[in-house]
Amino acid sequence: MVFSIIAAIENNNGLGFEGQIPWQLSADMRYFKKITTTTNSSSKKNVVIMGRNTWNSLSDKYRPLPDRLNIVLSRHAAEQFSKSTIWTTSLQKALNLVELEYSSAAEQVFVIGGATIYKEALKSVECETLYLTRIMKDIKCDCFFPEYNKEYELLSKSVPAKEGNLKYIFEIYKRK
Ligand SMILES: NC(=O)c1ccc[n+]([C@@H]2O[C@H](COP(=O)([O-])OP(=O)(O)OC[C@H]3O[C@@H](n4cnc5c(N)ncnc54)[C@H](OP(=O)(O)O)[C@@H]3O)[C@@H](O)[C@H]2O)c1
């Protein structure tokens, strides 16, 4: 099952601090929403897969992320299935579920973090596309996006833009 990764990173590939994203960038939130919700077929939804810590970092207002099938990974939680959110125990199980049980309802699959799930996802040859928002600033982080340069090449890059004191750029990488 082919899938993509979407992440926002600062100058040192930092992703988060103390369980949250340590910046506010509404342009990136809009980009994230657009990329992860847009489908070719109006009858289908995209899938977002995240680790338990990332799920916990979302406020009640934003979870489950609307208009997407949310899959949360936890090695300890019991498997649970509802209309909008599935809890399961491995990335491979999540991908198999989408392929076997939800193929008629699901379109694209996005791994949306955090650090541990990105690390595992990047090992998979099925991870074809990386959507990376680069925030051109040093921001204190305690978890980081893994090394990816050897397997991926830059496909496109937006012109730099600025919001408040944050300069940022949207990049898309494809697996070589
Ligand atoms: N900048 C960004 O784009 C971005 C995006 C997302 C998140 N973040 C940030 O990243 C941080 C969270 O990242 P994190 O690495 O701490 O946590 P995480 O990857 O979101 O979640 C880790 C948890 O997921 C479960 N898990 C991990 N690997 C698994 C596997 N192979 N199979 C099944 N379950 C698995 C485990 O849950 P159990 O302990 O329950 O087993 C683990 O404790 C936060 O600061 C968040 O704000 C940033």
mmCIF file with all atom_site columns, C-alpha atoms and ligand atoms in Angstrom:
data_model
loop_
_atom_site.group_PDB
_atom_site.id
_atom_site.type_symbol
_atom_site.label_atom_id
_atom_site.label_alt_id
_atom_site.label_comp_id
_atom_site.label_asym_id
_atom_site.label_entity_id
_atom_site.label_seq_id
_atom_site.pdbx_PDB_ins_code
_atom_site.Cartn_x
_atom_site.Cartn_y
_atom_site.Cartn_z
_atom_site.occupancy
_atom_site.B_iso_or_equiv
_atom_site.pdbx_formal_charge
_atom_site.auth_seq_id
_atom_site.auth_comp_id
_atom_site.auth_asym_id
_atom_site.auth_atom_id
_atom_site.pdbx_PDB_model_num
ATOM   1   C CA  . MET A 1 1   ? 0.000   0.000  0.000  1.00 0.00 ? 1   MET A CA  1
ATOM   2   C CA  . VAL A 1 2   ? 1.662   3.169  -1.196 1.00 0.00 ? 2   VAL A CA  1
ATOM   3   C CA  . PHE A 1 3   ? 1.568   6.108  1.232  1.00 0.00 ? 3   PHE A CA  1
ATOM   4   C CA  . SER A 1 4   ? 2.997   9.584  1.877  1.00 0.00 ? 4   SER A CA  1
ATOM   5   C CA  . ILE A 1 5   ? 4.488   11.379 4.839  1.00 0.00 ? 5   ILE A CA  1
ATOM   6   C CA  . ILE A 1 6   ? 3.618   14.945 5.765  1.00 0.00 ? 6   ILE A CA  1
ATOM   7   C CA  . ALA A 1 7   ? 5.609   16.900 8.359  1.00 0.00 ? 7   ALA A CA  1
ATOM   8   C CA  . ALA A 1 8   ? 6.792   20.371 9.284  1.00 0.00 ? 8   ALA A CA  1
ATOM   9   C CA  . ILE A 1 9   ? 10.383  20.750 10.463 1.00 0.00 ? 9   ILE A CA  1
ATOM   10  C CA  . GLU A 1 10  ? 12.621  23.556 11.686 1.00 0.00 ? 10  GLU A CA  1
ATOM   11  C CA  . ASN A 1 11  ? 16.255  24.229 10.698 1.00 0.00 ? 11  ASN A CA  1
ATOM   12  C CA  . ASN A 1 12  ? 17.606  21.235 12.609 1.00 0.00 ? 12  ASN A CA  1
ATOM   13  C CA  . ASN A 1 13  ? 14.843  18.822 11.540 1.00 0.00 ? 13  ASN A CA  1
ATOM   14  C CA  . GLY A 1 14  ? 13.069  19.387 14.875 1.00 0.00 ? 14  GLY A CA  1
ATOM   15  C CA  . LEU A 1 15  ? 9.408   18.367 14.938 1.00 0.00 ? 15  LEU A CA  1
ATOM   16  C CA  . GLY A 1 16  ? 8.095   18.898 18.425 1.00 0.00 ? 16  GLY A CA  1
ATOM   17  C CA  . PHE A 1 17  ? 8.799   19.904 22.003 1.00 0.00 ? 17  PHE A CA  1
ATOM   18  C CA  . GLU A 1 18  ? 7.240   18.486 25.152 1.00 0.00 ? 18  GLU A CA  1
ATOM   19  C CA  . GLY A 1 19  ? 4.481   16.774 23.197 1.00 0.00 ? 19  GLY A CA  1
ATOM   20  C CA  . GLN A 1 20  ? 3.443   19.741 21.080 1.00 0.00 ? 20  GLN A CA  1
ATOM   21  C CA  . ILE A 1 21  ? 4.544   21.515 17.903 1.00 0.00 ? 21  ILE A CA  1
ATOM   22  C CA  . PRO A 1 22  ? 6.563   24.511 19.201 1.00 0.00 ? 22  PRO A CA  1
ATOM   23  C CA  . TRP A 1 23  ? 5.425   27.027 16.585 1.00 0.00 ? 23  TRP A CA  1
ATOM   24  C CA  . GLN A 1 24  ? 2.190   28.407 15.196 1.00 0.00 ? 24  GLN A CA  1
ATOM   25  C CA  . LEU A 1 25  ? 1.991   28.631 11.442 1.00 0.00 ? 25  LEU A CA  1
ATOM   26  C CA  . SER A 1 26  ? -1.529  28.889 10.103 1.00 0.00 ? 26  SER A CA  1
ATOM   27  C CA  . ALA A 1 27  ? -0.352  28.698 6.463  1.00 0.00 ? 27  ALA A CA  1
ATOM   28  C CA  . ASP A 1 28  ? 1.069   25.264 7.250  1.00 0.00 ? 28  ASP A CA  1
ATOM   29  C CA  . MET A 1 29  ? -2.128  24.155 8.986  1.00 0.00 ? 29  MET A CA  1
ATOM   30  C CA  . ARG A 1 30  ? -4.083  25.152 5.885  1.00 0.00 ? 30  ARG A CA  1
ATOM   31  C CA  . TYR A 1 31  ? -1.558  23.329 3.661  1.00 0.00 ? 31  TYR A CA  1
ATOM   32  C CA  . PHE A 1 32  ? -1.755  20.214 5.857  1.00 0.00 ? 32  PHE A CA  1
ATOM   33  C CA  . LYS A 1 33  ? -5.556  20.271 5.686  1.00 0.00 ? 33  LYS A CA  1
ATOM   34  C CA  . LYS A 1 34  ? -5.588  20.756 1.921  1.00 0.00 ? 34  LYS A CA  1
ATOM   35  C CA  . ILE A 1 35  ? -3.044  18.023 1.178  1.00 0.00 ? 35  ILE A CA  1
ATOM   36  C CA  . THR A 1 36  ? -4.595  15.481 3.542  1.00 0.00 ? 36  THR A CA  1
ATOM   37  C CA  . THR A 1 37  ? -8.266  16.094 2.694  1.00 0.00 ? 37  THR A CA  1
ATOM   38  C CA  . THR A 1 38  ? -8.172  16.570 -1.091 1.00 0.00 ? 38  THR A CA  1
ATOM   39  C CA  . THR A 1 39  ? -9.450  13.543 -2.993 1.00 0.00 ? 39  THR A CA  1
ATOM   40  C CA  . ASN A 1 40  ? -10.111 12.886 -6.668 1.00 0.00 ? 40  ASN A CA  1
ATOM   41  C CA  . SER A 1 41  ? -13.320 11.047 -5.865 1.00 0.00 ? 41  SER A CA  1
ATOM   42  C CA  . SER A 1 42  ? -15.960 12.898 -3.857 1.00 0.00 ? 42  SER A CA  1
ATOM   43  C CA  . SER A 1 43  ? -17.168 9.593  -2.409 1.00 0.00 ? 43  SER A CA  1
ATOM   44  C CA  . LYS A 1 44  ? -13.766 8.761  -0.888 1.00 0.00 ? 44  LYS A CA  1
ATOM   45  C CA  . LYS A 1 45  ? -11.740 10.034 2.049  1.00 0.00 ? 45  LYS A CA  1
ATOM   46  C CA  . ASN A 1 46  ? -8.035  10.047 2.711  1.00 0.00 ? 46  ASN A CA  1
ATOM   47  C CA  . VAL A 1 47  ? -6.489  8.239  5.651  1.00 0.00 ? 47  VAL A CA  1
ATOM   48  C CA  . VAL A 1 48  ? -4.212  9.797  8.263  1.00 0.00 ? 48  VAL A CA  1
ATOM   49  C CA  . ILE A 1 49  ? -2.057  7.506  10.398 1.00 0.00 ? 49  ILE A CA  1
ATOM   50  C CA  . MET A 1 50  ? -0.504  8.825  13.602 1.00 0.00 ? 50  MET A CA  1
ATOM   51  C CA  . GLY A 1 51  ? 1.165   7.663  16.804 1.00 0.00 ? 51  GLY A CA  1
ATOM   52  C CA  . ARG A 1 52  ? -0.614  7.815  20.137 1.00 0.00 ? 52  ARG A CA  1
ATOM   53  C CA  . ASN A 1 53  ? 1.406   10.844 21.303 1.00 0.00 ? 53  ASN A CA  1
ATOM   54  C CA  . THR A 1 54  ? 0.432   12.825 18.214 1.00 0.00 ? 54  THR A CA  1
ATOM   55  C CA  . TRP A 1 55  ? -3.220  11.865 18.749 1.00 0.00 ? 55  TRP A CA  1
ATOM   56  C CA  . ASN A 1 56  ? -2.913  13.047 22.371 1.00 0.00 ? 56  ASN A CA  1
ATOM   57  C CA  . SER A 1 57  ? -1.373  16.320 21.210 1.00 0.00 ? 57  SER A CA  1
ATOM   58  C CA  . LEU A 1 58  ? -4.514  17.226 19.234 1.00 0.00 ? 58  LEU A CA  1
ATOM   59  C CA  . SER A 1 59  ? -7.157  19.171 21.102 1.00 0.00 ? 59  SER A CA  1
ATOM   60  C CA  . ASP A 1 60  ? -10.627 17.599 21.379 1.00 0.00 ? 60  ASP A CA  1
ATOM   61  C CA  . LYS A 1 61  ? -11.801 20.195 18.885 1.00 0.00 ? 61  LYS A CA  1
ATOM   62  C CA  . TYR A 1 62  ? -9.541  18.756 16.175 1.00 0.00 ? 62  TYR A CA  1
ATOM   63  C CA  . ARG A 1 63  ? -9.753  15.042 16.800 1.00 0.00 ? 63  ARG A CA  1
ATOM   64  C CA  . PRO A 1 64  ? -10.562 12.961 14.989 1.00 0.00 ? 64  PRO A CA  1
ATOM   65  C CA  . LEU A 1 65  ? -9.229  15.133 12.179 1.00 0.00 ? 65  LEU A CA  1
ATOM   66  C CA  . PRO A 1 66  ? -12.414 15.829 10.198 1.00 0.00 ? 66  PRO A CA  1
ATOM   67  C CA  . ASP A 1 67  ? -13.103 14.446 6.719  1.00 0.00 ? 67  ASP A CA  1
ATOM   68  C CA  . ARG A 1 68  ? -10.298 11.889 7.052  1.00 0.00 ? 68  ARG A CA  1
ATOM   69  C CA  . LEU A 1 69  ? -10.228 8.367  8.386  1.00 0.00 ? 69  LEU A CA  1
ATOM   70  C CA  . ASN A 1 70  ? -7.978  8.609  11.465 1.00 0.00 ? 70  ASN A CA  1
ATOM   71  C CA  . ILE A 1 71  ? -5.824  5.620  12.393 1.00 0.00 ? 71  ILE A CA  1
ATOM   72  C CA  . VAL A 1 72  ? -3.976  5.776  15.705 1.00 0.00 ? 72  VAL A CA  1
ATOM   73  C CA  . LEU A 1 73  ? -1.070  3.441  16.482 1.00 0.00 ? 73  LEU A CA  1
ATOM   74  C CA  . SER A 1 74  ? -0.473  2.114  19.962 1.00 0.00 ? 74  SER A CA  1
ATOM   75  C CA  . ARG A 1 75  ? 1.186   -1.139 20.926 1.00 0.00 ? 75  ARG A CA  1
ATOM   76  C CA  . HIS A 1 76  ? -0.843  -1.227 24.143 1.00 0.00 ? 76  HIS A CA  1
ATOM   77  C CA  . ALA A 1 77  ? -4.359  -0.037 23.353 1.00 0.00 ? 77  ALA A CA  1
ATOM   78  C CA  . ALA A 1 78  ? -6.971  -2.611 22.437 1.00 0.00 ? 78  ALA A CA  1
ATOM   79  C CA  . GLU A 1 79  ? -7.900  -2.519 18.761 1.00 0.00 ? 79  GLU A CA  1
ATOM   80  C CA  . GLN A 1 80  ? -10.995 -0.356 18.270 1.00 0.00 ? 80  GLN A CA  1
ATOM   81  C CA  . PHE A 1 81  ? -12.947 0.468  15.157 1.00 0.00 ? 81  PHE A CA  1
ATOM   82  C CA  . SER A 1 82  ? -15.413 3.310  14.719 1.00 0.00 ? 82  SER A CA  1
ATOM   83  C CA  . LYS A 1 83  ? -16.654 5.216  11.719 1.00 0.00 ? 83  LYS A CA  1
ATOM   84  C CA  . SER A 1 84  ? -13.966 7.903  11.935 1.00 0.00 ? 84  SER A CA  1
ATOM   85  C CA  . THR A 1 85  ? -11.161 6.486  14.117 1.00 0.00 ? 85  THR A CA  1
ATOM   86  C CA  . ILE A 1 86  ? -9.384  3.169  14.242 1.00 0.00 ? 86  ILE A CA  1
ATOM   87  C CA  . TRP A 1 87  ? -6.884  2.148  16.890 1.00 0.00 ? 87  TRP A CA  1
ATOM   88  C CA  . THR A 1 88  ? -4.458  -0.559 15.867 1.00 0.00 ? 88  THR A CA  1
ATOM   89  C CA  . THR A 1 89  ? -1.102  -1.940 16.975 1.00 0.00 ? 89  THR A CA  1
ATOM   90  C CA  . SER A 1 90  ? 1.307   -1.573 14.034 1.00 0.00 ? 90  SER A CA  1
ATOM   91  C CA  . LEU A 1 91  ? 1.896   0.489  10.914 1.00 0.00 ? 91  LEU A CA  1
ATOM   92  C CA  . GLN A 1 92  ? 1.724   -2.637 8.758  1.00 0.00 ? 92  GLN A CA  1
ATOM   93  C CA  . LYS A 1 93  ? -1.619  -3.597 10.297 1.00 0.00 ? 93  LYS A CA  1
ATOM   94  C CA  . ALA A 1 94  ? -2.912  -0.099 9.582  1.00 0.00 ? 94  ALA A CA  1
ATOM   95  C CA  . LEU A 1 95  ? -1.817  -0.280 5.937  1.00 0.00 ? 95  LEU A CA  1
ATOM   96  C CA  . ASN A 1 96  ? -3.275  -3.790 5.547  1.00 0.00 ? 96  ASN A CA  1
ATOM   97  C CA  . LEU A 1 97  ? -6.573  -2.617 7.015  1.00 0.00 ? 97  LEU A CA  1
ATOM   98  C CA  . VAL A 1 98  ? -6.799  0.230  4.534  1.00 0.00 ? 98  VAL A CA  1
ATOM   99  C CA  . GLU A 1 99  ? -5.937  -2.047 1.638  1.00 0.00 ? 99  GLU A CA  1
ATOM   100 C CA  . LEU A 1 100 ? -8.194  -4.942 2.584  1.00 0.00 ? 100 LEU A CA  1
ATOM   101 C CA  . GLU A 1 101 ? -11.127 -3.420 4.473  1.00 0.00 ? 101 GLU A CA  1
ATOM   102 C CA  . TYR A 1 102 ? -11.355 0.223  3.401  1.00 0.00 ? 102 TYR A CA  1
ATOM   103 C CA  . SER A 1 103 ? -10.123 0.201  -0.209 1.00 0.00 ? 103 SER A CA  1
ATOM   104 C CA  . SER A 1 104 ? -13.506 1.264  -1.582 1.00 0.00 ? 104 SER A CA  1
ATOM   105 C CA  . ALA A 1 105 ? -13.768 4.201  0.855  1.00 0.00 ? 105 ALA A CA  1
ATOM   106 C CA  . ALA A 1 106 ? -10.148 5.336  1.121  1.00 0.00 ? 106 ALA A CA  1
ATOM   107 C CA  . GLU A 1 107 ? -8.025  7.197  -1.395 1.00 0.00 ? 107 GLU A CA  1
ATOM   108 C CA  . GLN A 1 108 ? -4.584  8.394  -0.291 1.00 0.00 ? 108 GLN A CA  1
ATOM   109 C CA  . VAL A 1 109 ? -2.800  7.440  2.923  1.00 0.00 ? 109 VAL A CA  1
ATOM   110 C CA  . PHE A 1 110 ? -0.723  9.942  4.913  1.00 0.00 ? 110 PHE A CA  1
ATOM   111 C CA  . VAL A 1 111 ? 1.533   9.241  7.857  1.00 0.00 ? 111 VAL A CA  1
ATOM   112 C CA  . ILE A 1 112 ? 1.278   12.420 9.940  1.00 0.00 ? 112 ILE A CA  1
ATOM   113 C CA  . GLY A 1 113 ? 3.723   11.725 12.799 1.00 0.00 ? 113 GLY A CA  1
ATOM   114 C CA  . GLY A 1 114 ? 5.213   11.839 15.244 1.00 0.00 ? 114 GLY A CA  1
ATOM   115 C CA  . ALA A 1 115 ? 8.919   11.105 15.287 1.00 0.00 ? 115 ALA A CA  1
ATOM   116 C CA  . THR A 1 116 ? 8.691   7.381  16.033 1.00 0.00 ? 116 THR A CA  1
ATOM   117 C CA  . ILE A 1 117 ? 6.060   6.735  13.382 1.00 0.00 ? 117 ILE A CA  1
ATOM   118 C CA  . TYR A 1 118 ? 7.979   8.765  10.765 1.00 0.00 ? 118 TYR A CA  1
ATOM   119 C CA  . LYS A 1 119 ? 11.079  6.689  11.520 1.00 0.00 ? 119 LYS A CA  1
ATOM   120 C CA  . GLU A 1 120 ? 9.262   3.445  10.931 1.00 0.00 ? 120 GLU A CA  1
ATOM   121 C CA  . ALA A 1 121 ? 7.388   4.745  7.880  1.00 0.00 ? 121 ALA A CA  1
ATOM   122 C CA  . LEU A 1 122 ? 10.583  5.947  6.185  1.00 0.00 ? 122 LEU A CA  1
ATOM   123 C CA  . LYS A 1 123 ? 11.970  2.396  6.244  1.00 0.00 ? 123 LYS A CA  1
ATOM   124 C CA  . SER A 1 124 ? 9.163   1.268  3.953  1.00 0.00 ? 124 SER A CA  1
ATOM   125 C CA  . VAL A 1 125 ? 9.698   1.255  0.177  1.00 0.00 ? 125 VAL A CA  1
ATOM   126 C CA  . GLU A 1 126 ? 5.969   1.974  -0.061 1.00 0.00 ? 126 GLU A CA  1
ATOM   127 C CA  . CYS A 1 127 ? 6.555   5.449  1.361  1.00 0.00 ? 127 CYS A CA  1
ATOM   128 C CA  . GLU A 1 128 ? 6.704   7.249  -1.975 1.00 0.00 ? 128 GLU A CA  1
ATOM   129 C CA  . THR A 1 129 ? 6.214   10.941 -1.231 1.00 0.00 ? 129 THR A CA  1
ATOM   130 C CA  . LEU A 1 130 ? 7.345   13.330 1.504  1.00 0.00 ? 130 LEU A CA  1
ATOM   131 C CA  . TYR A 1 131 ? 5.551   16.626 1.969  1.00 0.00 ? 131 TYR A CA  1
ATOM   132 C CA  . LEU A 1 132 ? 7.908   18.682 4.099  1.00 0.00 ? 132 LEU A CA  1
ATOM   133 C CA  . THR A 1 133 ? 7.292   22.195 5.330  1.00 0.00 ? 133 THR A CA  1
ATOM   134 C CA  . ARG A 1 134 ? 10.637  23.727 6.205  1.00 0.00 ? 134 ARG A CA  1
ATOM   135 C CA  . ILE A 1 135 ? 10.550  26.454 8.809  1.00 0.00 ? 135 ILE A CA  1
ATOM   136 C CA  . MET A 1 136 ? 13.692  28.489 8.392  1.00 0.00 ? 136 MET A CA  1
ATOM   137 C CA  . LYS A 1 137 ? 14.417  29.142 12.027 1.00 0.00 ? 137 LYS A CA  1
ATOM   138 C CA  . ASP A 1 138 ? 16.184  27.434 14.957 1.00 0.00 ? 138 ASP A CA  1
ATOM   139 C CA  . ILE A 1 139 ? 13.408  26.382 17.343 1.00 0.00 ? 139 ILE A CA  1
ATOM   140 C CA  . LYS A 1 140 ? 14.055  24.275 20.439 1.00 0.00 ? 140 LYS A CA  1
ATOM   141 C CA  . CYS A 1 141 ? 12.783  20.721 19.878 1.00 0.00 ? 141 CYS A CA  1
ATOM   142 C CA  . ASP A 1 142 ? 13.095  17.366 21.630 1.00 0.00 ? 142 ASP A CA  1
ATOM   143 C CA  . CYS A 1 143 ? 12.100  15.102 18.733 1.00 0.00 ? 143 CYS A CA  1
ATOM   144 C CA  . PHE A 1 144 ? 13.376  15.134 15.198 1.00 0.00 ? 144 PHE A CA  1
ATOM   145 C CA  . PHE A 1 145 ? 12.501  14.060 11.662 1.00 0.00 ? 145 PHE A CA  1
ATOM   146 C CA  . PRO A 1 146 ? 14.753  11.137 10.644 1.00 0.00 ? 146 PRO A CA  1
ATOM   147 C CA  . GLU A 1 147 ? 17.428  11.178 7.926  1.00 0.00 ? 147 GLU A CA  1
ATOM   148 C CA  . TYR A 1 148 ? 15.803  10.775 4.488  1.00 0.00 ? 148 TYR A CA  1
ATOM   149 C CA  . ASN A 1 149 ? 18.166  12.343 1.934  1.00 0.00 ? 149 ASN A CA  1
ATOM   150 C CA  . LYS A 1 150 ? 19.631  9.153  0.536  1.00 0.00 ? 150 LYS A CA  1
ATOM   151 C CA  . GLU A 1 151 ? 16.327  7.642  -0.555 1.00 0.00 ? 151 GLU A CA  1
ATOM   152 C CA  . TYR A 1 152 ? 14.412  10.725 -1.656 1.00 0.00 ? 152 TYR A CA  1
ATOM   153 C CA  . GLU A 1 153 ? 14.951  13.473 -4.194 1.00 0.00 ? 153 GLU A CA  1
ATOM   154 C CA  . LEU A 1 154 ? 13.420  16.919 -4.314 1.00 0.00 ? 154 LEU A CA  1
ATOM   155 C CA  . LEU A 1 155 ? 10.547  17.141 -6.777 1.00 0.00 ? 155 LEU A CA  1
ATOM   156 C CA  . SER A 1 156 ? 9.256   20.642 -6.107 1.00 0.00 ? 156 SER A CA  1
ATOM   157 C CA  . LYS A 1 157 ? 9.783   23.596 -3.858 1.00 0.00 ? 157 LYS A CA  1
ATOM   158 C CA  . SER A 1 158 ? 7.559   26.630 -3.267 1.00 0.00 ? 158 SER A CA  1
ATOM   159 C CA  . VAL A 1 159 ? 8.922   30.147 -3.177 1.00 0.00 ? 159 VAL A CA  1
ATOM   160 C CA  . PRO A 1 160 ? 9.770   31.159 0.408  1.00 0.00 ? 160 PRO A CA  1
ATOM   161 C CA  . ALA A 1 161 ? 6.957   32.901 2.249  1.00 0.00 ? 161 ALA A CA  1
ATOM   162 C CA  . LYS A 1 162 ? 6.696   34.608 5.617  1.00 0.00 ? 162 LYS A CA  1
ATOM   163 C CA  . GLU A 1 163 ? 4.093   34.614 8.388  1.00 0.00 ? 163 GLU A CA  1
ATOM   164 C CA  . GLY A 1 164 ? 4.934   36.758 11.405 1.00 0.00 ? 164 GLY A CA  1
ATOM   165 C CA  . ASN A 1 165 ? 8.613   36.084 12.088 1.00 0.00 ? 165 ASN A CA  1
ATOM   166 C CA  . LEU A 1 166 ? 8.545   32.620 10.485 1.00 0.00 ? 166 LEU A CA  1
ATOM   167 C CA  . LYS A 1 167 ? 9.909   32.113 6.995  1.00 0.00 ? 167 LYS A CA  1
ATOM   168 C CA  . TYR A 1 168 ? 8.839   28.812 5.444  1.00 0.00 ? 168 TYR A CA  1
ATOM   169 C CA  . ILE A 1 169 ? 8.863   26.789 2.275  1.00 0.00 ? 169 ILE A CA  1
ATOM   170 C CA  . PHE A 1 170 ? 6.853   23.766 1.089  1.00 0.00 ? 170 PHE A CA  1
ATOM   171 C CA  . GLU A 1 171 ? 8.909   20.947 -0.409 1.00 0.00 ? 171 GLU A CA  1
ATOM   172 C CA  . ILE A 1 172 ? 7.830   17.683 -2.027 1.00 0.00 ? 172 ILE A CA  1
ATOM   173 C CA  . TYR A 1 173 ? 10.220  14.731 -2.292 1.00 0.00 ? 173 TYR A CA  1
ATOM   174 C CA  . LYS A 1 174 ? 9.790   11.470 -4.218 1.00 0.00 ? 174 LYS A CA  1
ATOM   175 C CA  . ARG A 1 175 ? 11.423  8.146  -3.497 1.00 0.00 ? 175 ARG A CA  1
ATOM   176 C CA  . LYS A 1 176 ? 14.313  7.624  -5.960 1.00 0.00 ? 176 LYS A CA  1
HETATM 177 N N1  . LIG B 2 .   ? 6.037   18.975 13.174 1.00 0.00 ? 1   LIG B N1  1
HETATM 178 C C1  . LIG B 2 .   ? 5.193   18.044 12.745 1.00 0.00 ? 1   LIG B C1  1
HETATM 179 O O1  . LIG B 2 .   ? 4.838   17.965 11.559 1.00 0.00 ? 1   LIG B O1  1
HETATM 180 C C2  . LIG B 2 .   ? 4.657   17.042 13.724 1.00 0.00 ? 1   LIG B C2  1
HETATM 181 C C3  . LIG B 2 .   ? 3.708   16.100 13.309 1.00 0.00 ? 1   LIG B C3  1
HETATM 182 C C4  . LIG B 2 .   ? 3.238   15.183 14.245 1.00 0.00 ? 1   LIG B C4  1
HETATM 183 C C5  . LIG B 2 .   ? 3.699   15.219 15.543 1.00 0.00 ? 1   LIG B C5  1
HETATM 184 N N2  . LIG B 2 .   ? 4.610   16.149 15.899 1.00 0.00 ? 1   LIG B N2  1
HETATM 185 C C6  . LIG B 2 .   ? 5.150   16.181 17.267 1.00 0.00 ? 1   LIG B C6  1
HETATM 186 O O2  . LIG B 2 .   ? 5.841   14.969 17.493 1.00 0.00 ? 1   LIG B O2  1
HETATM 187 C C7  . LIG B 2 .   ? 5.774   14.679 18.897 1.00 0.00 ? 1   LIG B C7  1
HETATM 188 C C8  . LIG B 2 .   ? 5.214   13.286 19.093 1.00 0.00 ? 1   LIG B C8  1
HETATM 189 O O3  . LIG B 2 .   ? 6.098   12.332 18.511 1.00 0.00 ? 1   LIG B O3  1
HETATM 190 P P1  . LIG B 2 .   ? 6.537   11.023 19.324 1.00 0.00 ? 1   LIG B P1  1
HETATM 191 O O4  . LIG B 2 .   ? 7.596   10.333 18.556 1.00 0.00 ? 1   LIG B O4  1
HETATM 192 O O5  . LIG B 2 .   ? 6.781   11.385 20.728 1.00 0.00 ? 1   LIG B O5  1
HETATM 193 O O6  . LIG B 2 .   ? 5.187   10.180 19.351 1.00 0.00 ? 1   LIG B O6  1
HETATM 194 P P2  . LIG B 2 .   ? 4.274   9.513  18.240 1.00 0.00 ? 1   LIG B P2  1
HETATM 195 O O7  . LIG B 2 .   ? 5.135   8.940  17.155 1.00 0.00 ? 1   LIG B O7  1
HETATM 196 O O8  . LIG B 2 .   ? 3.182   10.434 17.866 1.00 0.00 ? 1   LIG B O8  1
HETATM 197 O O9  . LIG B 2 .   ? 3.599   8.357  19.098 1.00 0.00 ? 1   LIG B O9  1
HETATM 198 C C9  . LIG B 2 .   ? 4.407   7.392  19.730 1.00 0.00 ? 1   LIG B C9  1
HETATM 199 C C10 . LIG B 2 .   ? 3.518   6.299  20.249 1.00 0.00 ? 1   LIG B C10 1
HETATM 200 O O10 . LIG B 2 .   ? 2.921   5.613  19.160 1.00 0.00 ? 1   LIG B O10 1
HETATM 201 C C11 . LIG B 2 .   ? 2.874   4.220  19.421 1.00 0.00 ? 1   LIG B C11 1
HETATM 202 N N3  . LIG B 2 .   ? 3.765   3.554  18.470 1.00 0.00 ? 1   LIG B N3  1
HETATM 203 C C12 . LIG B 2 .   ? 4.997   3.923  18.058 1.00 0.00 ? 1   LIG B C12 1
HETATM 204 N N4  . LIG B 2 .   ? 5.491   3.058  17.168 1.00 0.00 ? 1   LIG B N4  1
HETATM 205 C C13 . LIG B 2 .   ? 4.533   2.122  17.018 1.00 0.00 ? 1   LIG B C13 1
HETATM 206 C C14 . LIG B 2 .   ? 4.433   0.965  16.233 1.00 0.00 ? 1   LIG B C14 1
HETATM 207 N N5  . LIG B 2 .   ? 5.422   0.575  15.419 1.00 0.00 ? 1   LIG B N5  1
HETATM 208 N N6  . LIG B 2 .   ? 3.331   0.216  16.301 1.00 0.00 ? 1   LIG B N6  1
HETATM 209 C C15 . LIG B 2 .   ? 2.315   0.585  17.116 1.00 0.00 ? 1   LIG B C15 1
HETATM 210 N N7  . LIG B 2 .   ? 2.338   1.684  17.880 1.00 0.00 ? 1   LIG B N7  1
HETATM 211 C C16 . LIG B 2 .   ? 3.440   2.434  17.831 1.00 0.00 ? 1   LIG B C16 1
HETATM 212 C C17 . LIG B 2 .   ? 3.345   4.042  20.839 1.00 0.00 ? 1   LIG B C17 1
HETATM 213 O O11 . LIG B 2 .   ? 2.180   4.167  21.644 1.00 0.00 ? 1   LIG B O11 1
HETATM 214 P P3  . LIG B 2 .   ? 1.971   3.270  22.973 1.00 0.00 ? 1   LIG B P3  1
HETATM 215 O O12 . LIG B 2 .   ? 2.950   3.818  23.958 1.00 0.00 ? 1   LIG B O12 1
HETATM 216 O O13 . LIG B 2 .   ? 0.550   3.477  23.332 1.00 0.00 ? 1   LIG B O13 1
HETATM 217 O O14 . LIG B 2 .   ? 2.288   1.846  22.564 1.00 0.00 ? 1   LIG B O14 1
HETATM 218 C C18 . LIG B 2 .   ? 4.259   5.239  21.047 1.00 0.00 ? 1   LIG B C18 1
HETATM 219 O O15 . LIG B 2 .   ? 4.383   5.593  22.402 1.00 0.00 ? 1   LIG B O15 1
HETATM 220 C C19 . LIG B 2 .   ? 4.916   15.753 19.529 1.00 0.00 ? 1   LIG B C19 1
HETATM 221 O O16 . LIG B 2 .   ? 5.754   16.789 20.023 1.00 0.00 ? 1   LIG B O16 1
HETATM 222 C C20 . LIG B 2 .   ? 4.112   16.254 18.347 1.00 0.00 ? 1   LIG B C20 1
HETATM 223 O O17 . LIG B 2 .   ? 3.644   17.569 18.536 1.00 0.00 ? 1   LIG B O17 1
HETATM 224 C C21 . LIG B 2 .   ? 5.095   17.060 15.025 1.00 0.00 ? 1   LIG B C21 1
#
